[in-house]
mmCIF file with all atom_site columns, C-alpha atoms in Angstrom:
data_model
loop_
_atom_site.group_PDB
_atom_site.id
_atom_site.type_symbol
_atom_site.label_atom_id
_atom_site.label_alt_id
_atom_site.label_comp_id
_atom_site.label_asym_id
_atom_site.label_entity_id
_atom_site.label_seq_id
_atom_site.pdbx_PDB_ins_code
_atom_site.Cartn_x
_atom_site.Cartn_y
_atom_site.Cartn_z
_atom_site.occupancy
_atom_site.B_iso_or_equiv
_atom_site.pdbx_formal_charge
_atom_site.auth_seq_id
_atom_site.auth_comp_id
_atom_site.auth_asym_id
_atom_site.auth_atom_id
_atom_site.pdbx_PDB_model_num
ATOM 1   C CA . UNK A 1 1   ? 69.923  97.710  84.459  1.00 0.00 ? 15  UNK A CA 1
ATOM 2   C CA . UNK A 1 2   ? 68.900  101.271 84.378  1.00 0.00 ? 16  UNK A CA 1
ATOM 3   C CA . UNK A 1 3   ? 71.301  104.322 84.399  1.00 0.00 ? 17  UNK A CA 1
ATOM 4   C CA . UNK A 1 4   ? 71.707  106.159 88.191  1.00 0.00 ? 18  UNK A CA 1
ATOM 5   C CA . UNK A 1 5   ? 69.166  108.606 89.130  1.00 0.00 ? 19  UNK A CA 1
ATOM 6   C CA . UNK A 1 6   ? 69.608  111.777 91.792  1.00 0.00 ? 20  UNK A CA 1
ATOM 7   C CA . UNK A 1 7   ? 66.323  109.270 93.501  1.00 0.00 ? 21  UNK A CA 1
ATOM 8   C CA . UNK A 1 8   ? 69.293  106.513 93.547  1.00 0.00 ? 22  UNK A CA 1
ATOM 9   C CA . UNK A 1 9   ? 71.303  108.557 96.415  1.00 0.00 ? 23  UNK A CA 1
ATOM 10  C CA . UNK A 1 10  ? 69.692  106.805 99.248  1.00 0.00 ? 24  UNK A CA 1
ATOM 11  C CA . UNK A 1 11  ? 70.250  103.428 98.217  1.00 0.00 ? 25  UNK A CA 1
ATOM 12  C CA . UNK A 1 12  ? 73.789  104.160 96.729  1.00 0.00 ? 26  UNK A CA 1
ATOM 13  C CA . UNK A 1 13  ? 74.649  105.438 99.883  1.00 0.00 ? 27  UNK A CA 1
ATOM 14  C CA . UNK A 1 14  ? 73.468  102.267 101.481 1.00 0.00 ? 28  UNK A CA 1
ATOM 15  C CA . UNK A 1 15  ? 75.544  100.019 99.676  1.00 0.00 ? 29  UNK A CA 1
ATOM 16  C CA . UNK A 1 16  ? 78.668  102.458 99.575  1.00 0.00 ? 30  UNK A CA 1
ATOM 17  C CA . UNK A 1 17  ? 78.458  101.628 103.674 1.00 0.00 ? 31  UNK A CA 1
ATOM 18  C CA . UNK A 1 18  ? 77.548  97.900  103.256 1.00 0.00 ? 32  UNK A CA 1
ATOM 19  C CA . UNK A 1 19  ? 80.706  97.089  101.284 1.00 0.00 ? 33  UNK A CA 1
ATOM 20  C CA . UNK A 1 20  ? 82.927  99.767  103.018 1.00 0.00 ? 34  UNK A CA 1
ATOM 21  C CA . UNK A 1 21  ? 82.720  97.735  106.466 1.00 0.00 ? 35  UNK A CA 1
ATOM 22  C CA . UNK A 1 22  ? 86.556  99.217  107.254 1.00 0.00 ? 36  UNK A CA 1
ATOM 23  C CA . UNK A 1 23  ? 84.741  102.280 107.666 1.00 0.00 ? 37  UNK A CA 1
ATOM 24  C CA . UNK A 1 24  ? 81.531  101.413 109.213 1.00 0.00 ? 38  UNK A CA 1
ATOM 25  C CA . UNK A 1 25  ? 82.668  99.791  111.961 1.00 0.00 ? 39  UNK A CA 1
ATOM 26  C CA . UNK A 1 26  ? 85.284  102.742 113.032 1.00 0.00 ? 40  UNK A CA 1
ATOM 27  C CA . UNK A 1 27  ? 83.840  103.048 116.749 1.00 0.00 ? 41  UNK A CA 1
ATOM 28  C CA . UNK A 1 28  ? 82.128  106.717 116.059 1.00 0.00 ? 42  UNK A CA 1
ATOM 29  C CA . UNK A 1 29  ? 79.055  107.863 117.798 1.00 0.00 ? 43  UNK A CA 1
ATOM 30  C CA . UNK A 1 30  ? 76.083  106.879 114.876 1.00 0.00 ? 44  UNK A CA 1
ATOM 31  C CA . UNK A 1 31  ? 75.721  110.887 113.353 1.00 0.00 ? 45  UNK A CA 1
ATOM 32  C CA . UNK A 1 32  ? 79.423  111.329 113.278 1.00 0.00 ? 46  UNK A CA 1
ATOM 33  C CA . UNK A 1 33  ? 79.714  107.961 111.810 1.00 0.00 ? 47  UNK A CA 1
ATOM 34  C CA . UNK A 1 34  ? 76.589  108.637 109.046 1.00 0.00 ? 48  UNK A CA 1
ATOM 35  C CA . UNK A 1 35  ? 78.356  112.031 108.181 1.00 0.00 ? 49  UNK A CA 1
ATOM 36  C CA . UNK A 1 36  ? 81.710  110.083 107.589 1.00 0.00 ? 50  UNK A CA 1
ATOM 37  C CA . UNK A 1 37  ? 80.272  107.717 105.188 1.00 0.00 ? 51  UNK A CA 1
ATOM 38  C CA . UNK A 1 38  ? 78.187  110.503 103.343 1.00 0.00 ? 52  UNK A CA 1
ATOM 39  C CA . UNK A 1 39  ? 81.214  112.442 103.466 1.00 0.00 ? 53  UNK A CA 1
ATOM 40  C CA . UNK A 1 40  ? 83.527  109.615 101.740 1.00 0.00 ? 54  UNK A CA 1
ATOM 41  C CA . UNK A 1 41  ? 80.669  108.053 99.312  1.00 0.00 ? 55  UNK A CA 1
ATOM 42  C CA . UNK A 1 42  ? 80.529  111.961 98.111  1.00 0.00 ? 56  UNK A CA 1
ATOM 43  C CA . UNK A 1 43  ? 84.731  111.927 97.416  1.00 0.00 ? 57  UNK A CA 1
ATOM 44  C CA . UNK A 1 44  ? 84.353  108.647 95.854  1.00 0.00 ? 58  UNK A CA 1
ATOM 45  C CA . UNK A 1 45  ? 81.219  110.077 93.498  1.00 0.00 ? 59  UNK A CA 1
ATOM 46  C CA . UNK A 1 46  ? 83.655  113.355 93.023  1.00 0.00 ? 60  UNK A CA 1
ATOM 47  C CA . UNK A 1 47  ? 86.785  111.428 91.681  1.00 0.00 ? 61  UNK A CA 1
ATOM 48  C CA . UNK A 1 48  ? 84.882  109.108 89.223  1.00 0.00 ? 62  UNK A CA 1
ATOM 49  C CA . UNK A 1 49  ? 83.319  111.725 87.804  1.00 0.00 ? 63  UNK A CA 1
ATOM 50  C CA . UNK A 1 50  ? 86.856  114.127 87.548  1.00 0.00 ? 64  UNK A CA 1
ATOM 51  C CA . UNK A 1 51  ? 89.061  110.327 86.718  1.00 0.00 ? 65  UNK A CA 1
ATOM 52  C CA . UNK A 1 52  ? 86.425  108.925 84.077  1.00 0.00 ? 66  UNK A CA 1
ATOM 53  C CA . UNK A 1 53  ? 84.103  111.725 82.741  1.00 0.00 ? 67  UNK A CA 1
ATOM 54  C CA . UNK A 1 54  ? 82.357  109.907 80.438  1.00 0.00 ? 68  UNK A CA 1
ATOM 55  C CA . UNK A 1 55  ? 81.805  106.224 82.376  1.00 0.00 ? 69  UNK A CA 1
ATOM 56  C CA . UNK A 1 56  ? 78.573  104.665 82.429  1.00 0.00 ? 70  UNK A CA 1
ATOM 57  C CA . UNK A 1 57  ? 76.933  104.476 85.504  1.00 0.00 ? 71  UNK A CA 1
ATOM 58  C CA . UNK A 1 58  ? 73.505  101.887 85.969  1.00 0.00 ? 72  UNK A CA 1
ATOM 59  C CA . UNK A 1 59  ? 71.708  100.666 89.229  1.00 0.00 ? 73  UNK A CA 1
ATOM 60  C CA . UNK A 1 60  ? 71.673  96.509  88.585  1.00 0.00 ? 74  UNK A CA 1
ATOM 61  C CA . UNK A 1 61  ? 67.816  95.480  89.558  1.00 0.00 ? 75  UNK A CA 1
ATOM 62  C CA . UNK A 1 62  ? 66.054  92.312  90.217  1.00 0.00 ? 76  UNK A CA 1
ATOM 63  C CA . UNK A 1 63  ? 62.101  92.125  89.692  1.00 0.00 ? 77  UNK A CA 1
ATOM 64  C CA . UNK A 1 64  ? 62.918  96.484  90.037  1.00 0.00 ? 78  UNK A CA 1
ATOM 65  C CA . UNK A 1 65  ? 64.320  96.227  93.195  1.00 0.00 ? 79  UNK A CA 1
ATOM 66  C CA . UNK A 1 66  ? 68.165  98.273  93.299  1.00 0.00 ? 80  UNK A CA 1
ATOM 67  C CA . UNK A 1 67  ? 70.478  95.723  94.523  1.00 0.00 ? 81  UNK A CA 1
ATOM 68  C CA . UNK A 1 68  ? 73.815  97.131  92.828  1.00 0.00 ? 82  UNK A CA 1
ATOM 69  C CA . UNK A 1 69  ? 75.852  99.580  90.616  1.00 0.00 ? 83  UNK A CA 1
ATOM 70  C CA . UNK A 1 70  ? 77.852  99.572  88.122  1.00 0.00 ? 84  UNK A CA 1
ATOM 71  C CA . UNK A 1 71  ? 80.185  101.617 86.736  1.00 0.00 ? 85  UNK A CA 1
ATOM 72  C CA . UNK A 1 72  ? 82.041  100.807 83.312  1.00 0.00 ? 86  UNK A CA 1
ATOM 73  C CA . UNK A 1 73  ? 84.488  103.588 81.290  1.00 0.00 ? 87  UNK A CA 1
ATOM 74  C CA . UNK A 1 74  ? 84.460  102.655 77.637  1.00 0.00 ? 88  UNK A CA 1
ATOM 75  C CA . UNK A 1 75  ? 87.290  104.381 76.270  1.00 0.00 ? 89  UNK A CA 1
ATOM 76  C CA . UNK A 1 76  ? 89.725  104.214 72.775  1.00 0.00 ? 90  UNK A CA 1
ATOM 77  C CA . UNK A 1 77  ? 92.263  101.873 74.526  1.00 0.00 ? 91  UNK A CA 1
ATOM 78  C CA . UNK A 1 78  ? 90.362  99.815  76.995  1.00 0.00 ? 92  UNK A CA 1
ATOM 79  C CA . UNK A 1 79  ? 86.879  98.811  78.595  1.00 0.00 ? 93  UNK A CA 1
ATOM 80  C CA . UNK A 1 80  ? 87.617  99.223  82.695  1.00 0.00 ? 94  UNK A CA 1
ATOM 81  C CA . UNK A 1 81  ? 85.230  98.102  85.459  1.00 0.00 ? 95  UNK A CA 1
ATOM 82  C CA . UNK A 1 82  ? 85.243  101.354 87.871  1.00 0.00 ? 96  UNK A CA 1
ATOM 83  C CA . UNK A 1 83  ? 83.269  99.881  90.381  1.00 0.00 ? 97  UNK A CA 1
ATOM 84  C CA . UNK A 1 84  ? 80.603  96.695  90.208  1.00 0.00 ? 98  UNK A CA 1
ATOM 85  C CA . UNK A 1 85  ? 79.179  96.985  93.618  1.00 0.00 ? 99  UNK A CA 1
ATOM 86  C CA . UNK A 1 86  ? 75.745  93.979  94.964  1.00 0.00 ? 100 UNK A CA 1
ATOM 87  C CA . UNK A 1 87  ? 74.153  94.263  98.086  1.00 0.00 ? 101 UNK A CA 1
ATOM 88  C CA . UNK A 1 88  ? 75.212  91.317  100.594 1.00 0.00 ? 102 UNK A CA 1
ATOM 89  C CA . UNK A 1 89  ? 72.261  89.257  100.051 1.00 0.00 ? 103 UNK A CA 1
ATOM 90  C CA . UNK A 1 90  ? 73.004  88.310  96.343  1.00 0.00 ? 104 UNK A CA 1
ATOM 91  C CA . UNK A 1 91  ? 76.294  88.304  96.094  1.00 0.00 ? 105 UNK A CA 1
ATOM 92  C CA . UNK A 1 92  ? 77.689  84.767  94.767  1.00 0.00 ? 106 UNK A CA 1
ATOM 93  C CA . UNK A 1 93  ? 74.191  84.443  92.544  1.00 0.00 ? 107 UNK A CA 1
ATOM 94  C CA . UNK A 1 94  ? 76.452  84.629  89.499  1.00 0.00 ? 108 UNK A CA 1
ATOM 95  C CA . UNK A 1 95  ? 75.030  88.633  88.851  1.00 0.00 ? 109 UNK A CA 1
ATOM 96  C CA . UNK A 1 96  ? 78.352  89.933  88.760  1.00 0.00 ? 110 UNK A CA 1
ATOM 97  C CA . UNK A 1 97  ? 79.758  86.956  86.119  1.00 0.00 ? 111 UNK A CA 1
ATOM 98  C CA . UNK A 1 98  ? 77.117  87.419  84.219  1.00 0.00 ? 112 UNK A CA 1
ATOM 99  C CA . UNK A 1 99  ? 77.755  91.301  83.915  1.00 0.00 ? 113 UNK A CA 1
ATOM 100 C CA . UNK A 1 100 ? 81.713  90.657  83.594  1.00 0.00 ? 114 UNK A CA 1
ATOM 101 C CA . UNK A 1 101 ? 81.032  87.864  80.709  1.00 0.00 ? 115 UNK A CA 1
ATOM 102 C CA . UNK A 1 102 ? 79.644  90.275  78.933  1.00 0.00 ? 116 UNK A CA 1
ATOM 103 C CA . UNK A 1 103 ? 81.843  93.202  79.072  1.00 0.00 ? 117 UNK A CA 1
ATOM 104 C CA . UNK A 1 104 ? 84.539  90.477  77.584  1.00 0.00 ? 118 UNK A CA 1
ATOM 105 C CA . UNK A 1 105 ? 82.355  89.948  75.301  1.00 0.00 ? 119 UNK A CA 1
ATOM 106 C CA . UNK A 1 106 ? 82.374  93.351  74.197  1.00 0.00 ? 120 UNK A CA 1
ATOM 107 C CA . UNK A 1 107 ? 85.830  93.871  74.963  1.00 0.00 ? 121 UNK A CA 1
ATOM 108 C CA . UNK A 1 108 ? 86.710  90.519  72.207  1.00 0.00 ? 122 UNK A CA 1
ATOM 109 C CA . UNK A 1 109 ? 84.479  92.315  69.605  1.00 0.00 ? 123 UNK A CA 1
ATOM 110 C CA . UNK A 1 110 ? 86.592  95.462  70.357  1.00 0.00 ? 124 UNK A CA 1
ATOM 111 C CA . UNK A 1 111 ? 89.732  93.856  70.562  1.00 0.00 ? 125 UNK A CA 1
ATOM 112 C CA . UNK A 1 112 ? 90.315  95.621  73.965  1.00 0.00 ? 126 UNK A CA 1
ATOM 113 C CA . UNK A 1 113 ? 91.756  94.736  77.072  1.00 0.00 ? 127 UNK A CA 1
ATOM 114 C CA . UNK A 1 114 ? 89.129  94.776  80.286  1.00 0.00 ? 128 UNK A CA 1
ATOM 115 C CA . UNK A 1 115 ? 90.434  96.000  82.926  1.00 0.00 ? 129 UNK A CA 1
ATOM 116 C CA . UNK A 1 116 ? 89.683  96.874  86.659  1.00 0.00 ? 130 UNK A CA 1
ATOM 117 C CA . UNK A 1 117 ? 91.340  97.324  90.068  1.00 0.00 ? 131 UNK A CA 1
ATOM 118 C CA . UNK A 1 118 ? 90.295  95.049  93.142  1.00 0.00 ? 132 UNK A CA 1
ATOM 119 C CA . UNK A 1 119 ? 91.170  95.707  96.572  1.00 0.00 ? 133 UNK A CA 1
ATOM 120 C CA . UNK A 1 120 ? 93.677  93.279  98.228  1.00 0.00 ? 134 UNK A CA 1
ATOM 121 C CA . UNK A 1 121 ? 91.382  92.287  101.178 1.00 0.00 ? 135 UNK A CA 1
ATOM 122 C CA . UNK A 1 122 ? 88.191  91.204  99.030  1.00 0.00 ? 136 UNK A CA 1
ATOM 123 C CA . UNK A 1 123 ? 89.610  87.551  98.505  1.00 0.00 ? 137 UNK A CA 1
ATOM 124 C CA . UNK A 1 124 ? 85.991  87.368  97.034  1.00 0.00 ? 138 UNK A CA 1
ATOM 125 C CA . UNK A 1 125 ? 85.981  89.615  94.770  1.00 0.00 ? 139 UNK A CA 1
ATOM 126 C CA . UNK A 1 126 ? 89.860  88.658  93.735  1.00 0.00 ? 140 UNK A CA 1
ATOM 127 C CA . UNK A 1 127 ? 88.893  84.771  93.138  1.00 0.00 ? 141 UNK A CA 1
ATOM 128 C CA . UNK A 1 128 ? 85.885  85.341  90.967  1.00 0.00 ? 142 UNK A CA 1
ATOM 129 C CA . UNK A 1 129 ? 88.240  87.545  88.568  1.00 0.00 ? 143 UNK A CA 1
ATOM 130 C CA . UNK A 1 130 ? 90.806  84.883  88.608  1.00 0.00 ? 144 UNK A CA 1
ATOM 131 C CA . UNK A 1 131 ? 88.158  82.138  87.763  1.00 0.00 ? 145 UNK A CA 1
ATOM 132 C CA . UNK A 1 132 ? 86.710  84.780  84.567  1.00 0.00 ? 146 UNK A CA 1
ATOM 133 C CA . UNK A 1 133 ? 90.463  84.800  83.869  1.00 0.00 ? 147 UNK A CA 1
ATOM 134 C CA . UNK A 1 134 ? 91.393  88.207  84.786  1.00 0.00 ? 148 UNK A CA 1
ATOM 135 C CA . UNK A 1 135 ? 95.556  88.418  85.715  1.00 0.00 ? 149 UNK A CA 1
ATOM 136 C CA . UNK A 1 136 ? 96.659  90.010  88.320  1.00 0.00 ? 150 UNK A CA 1
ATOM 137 C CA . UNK A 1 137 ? 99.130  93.540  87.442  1.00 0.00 ? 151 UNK A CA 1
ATOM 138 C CA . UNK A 1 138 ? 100.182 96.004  89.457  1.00 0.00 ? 152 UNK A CA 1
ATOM 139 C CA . UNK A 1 139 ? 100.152 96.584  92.697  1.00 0.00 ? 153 UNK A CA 1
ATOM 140 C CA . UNK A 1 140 ? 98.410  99.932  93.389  1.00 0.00 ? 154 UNK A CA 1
ATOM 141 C CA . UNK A 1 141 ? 98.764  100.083 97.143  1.00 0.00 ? 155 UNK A CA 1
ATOM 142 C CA . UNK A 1 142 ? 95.531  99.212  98.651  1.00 0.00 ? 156 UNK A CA 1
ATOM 143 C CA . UNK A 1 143 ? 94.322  97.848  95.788  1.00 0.00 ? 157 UNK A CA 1
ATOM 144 C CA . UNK A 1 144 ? 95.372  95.368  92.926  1.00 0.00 ? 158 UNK A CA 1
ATOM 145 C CA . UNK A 1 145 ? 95.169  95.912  88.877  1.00 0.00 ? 159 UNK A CA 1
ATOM 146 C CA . UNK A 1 146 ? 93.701  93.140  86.710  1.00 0.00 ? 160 UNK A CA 1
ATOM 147 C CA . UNK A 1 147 ? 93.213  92.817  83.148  1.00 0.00 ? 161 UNK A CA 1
ATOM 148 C CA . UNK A 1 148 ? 91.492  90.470  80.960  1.00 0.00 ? 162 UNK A CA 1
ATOM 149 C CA . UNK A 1 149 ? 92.903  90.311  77.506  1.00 0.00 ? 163 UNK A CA 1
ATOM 150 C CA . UNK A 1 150 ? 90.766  88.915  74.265  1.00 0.00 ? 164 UNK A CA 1
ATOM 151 C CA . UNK A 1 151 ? 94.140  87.721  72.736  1.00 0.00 ? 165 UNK A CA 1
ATOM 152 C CA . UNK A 1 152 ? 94.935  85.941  75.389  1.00 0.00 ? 166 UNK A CA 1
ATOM 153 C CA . UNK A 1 153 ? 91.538  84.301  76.309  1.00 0.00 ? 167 UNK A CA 1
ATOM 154 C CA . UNK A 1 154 ? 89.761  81.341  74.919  1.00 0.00 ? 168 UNK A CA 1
ATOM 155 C CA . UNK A 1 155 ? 87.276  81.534  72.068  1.00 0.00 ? 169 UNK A CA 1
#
């Protein structure tokens, strides 16, 4: 992992559209369509940065090829998972465990919760934070809050 660069924009905006296929497929003529997506990937980039001010924000890489983000807030009551975002072609390669094991690491050594929010369509997404032992909270309208909690997780 390396932290986001302005060089990053193109691919960011890349994967923004690959996971946001509600949006992509809305039947728009292709430049209306491409100013959408920049239009929403730049609202998204605006409210992280105004909601968590001081996340971390890294491009995941394989043999230095982008083929994610990840966005983590570290803060006095909490570790939260803002976004943890893999291009289609390696997703269910265990990358995004891997990352998530570790941030509960951290978040046992820290005796903090880890939380993060999942929308209520990516079954995918949902089961693999169910299997890492993440339970389900709140409902937040489109999407669904989970926490992991180092009291109540195996050693």
């Amino acid at each position: 992992m390396r932290p986001v660069r302005d060089a990053d924009r193109a691919f960011l905006l890349r994967l923004y559209t690959e996971t946001r296929e509600d949006l992509a497929a809305l039947p728009l003529p292709p430049p209306a369509l491409t100013q959408m997506l920049e239009l929403q990937f730049d609202a998204q980039a605006q409210s992280y940065a105004q909601s968590y001010p001081d996340h971390s924000w890294d491009i995941i890489q394989m043999q230095g090829t982008p083929v994610g983000q990840f966005r983590v807030l570290r803060a006095p009551g909490e570790i939260r998972v803002i976004d943890l975002s893999l291009v289609a072609g390696i997703r269910g390669q265990g990358i995004g465990s891997h990352l998530l094991h570790i941030l509960q690491q951290e978040a046992r050594t820290a005796a903090l919760p880890l939380r993060l929010s999942v929308e209520h369509g990516n079954t995918r997404a949902r089961a693999l934070y169910q299997r890492l032992g993440f339970a389900p909270g709140a409902d937040l309208g489109v999407h669904l809050a989970m926490e992991w909690s180092p009291q109540d997780a195996p050693s």
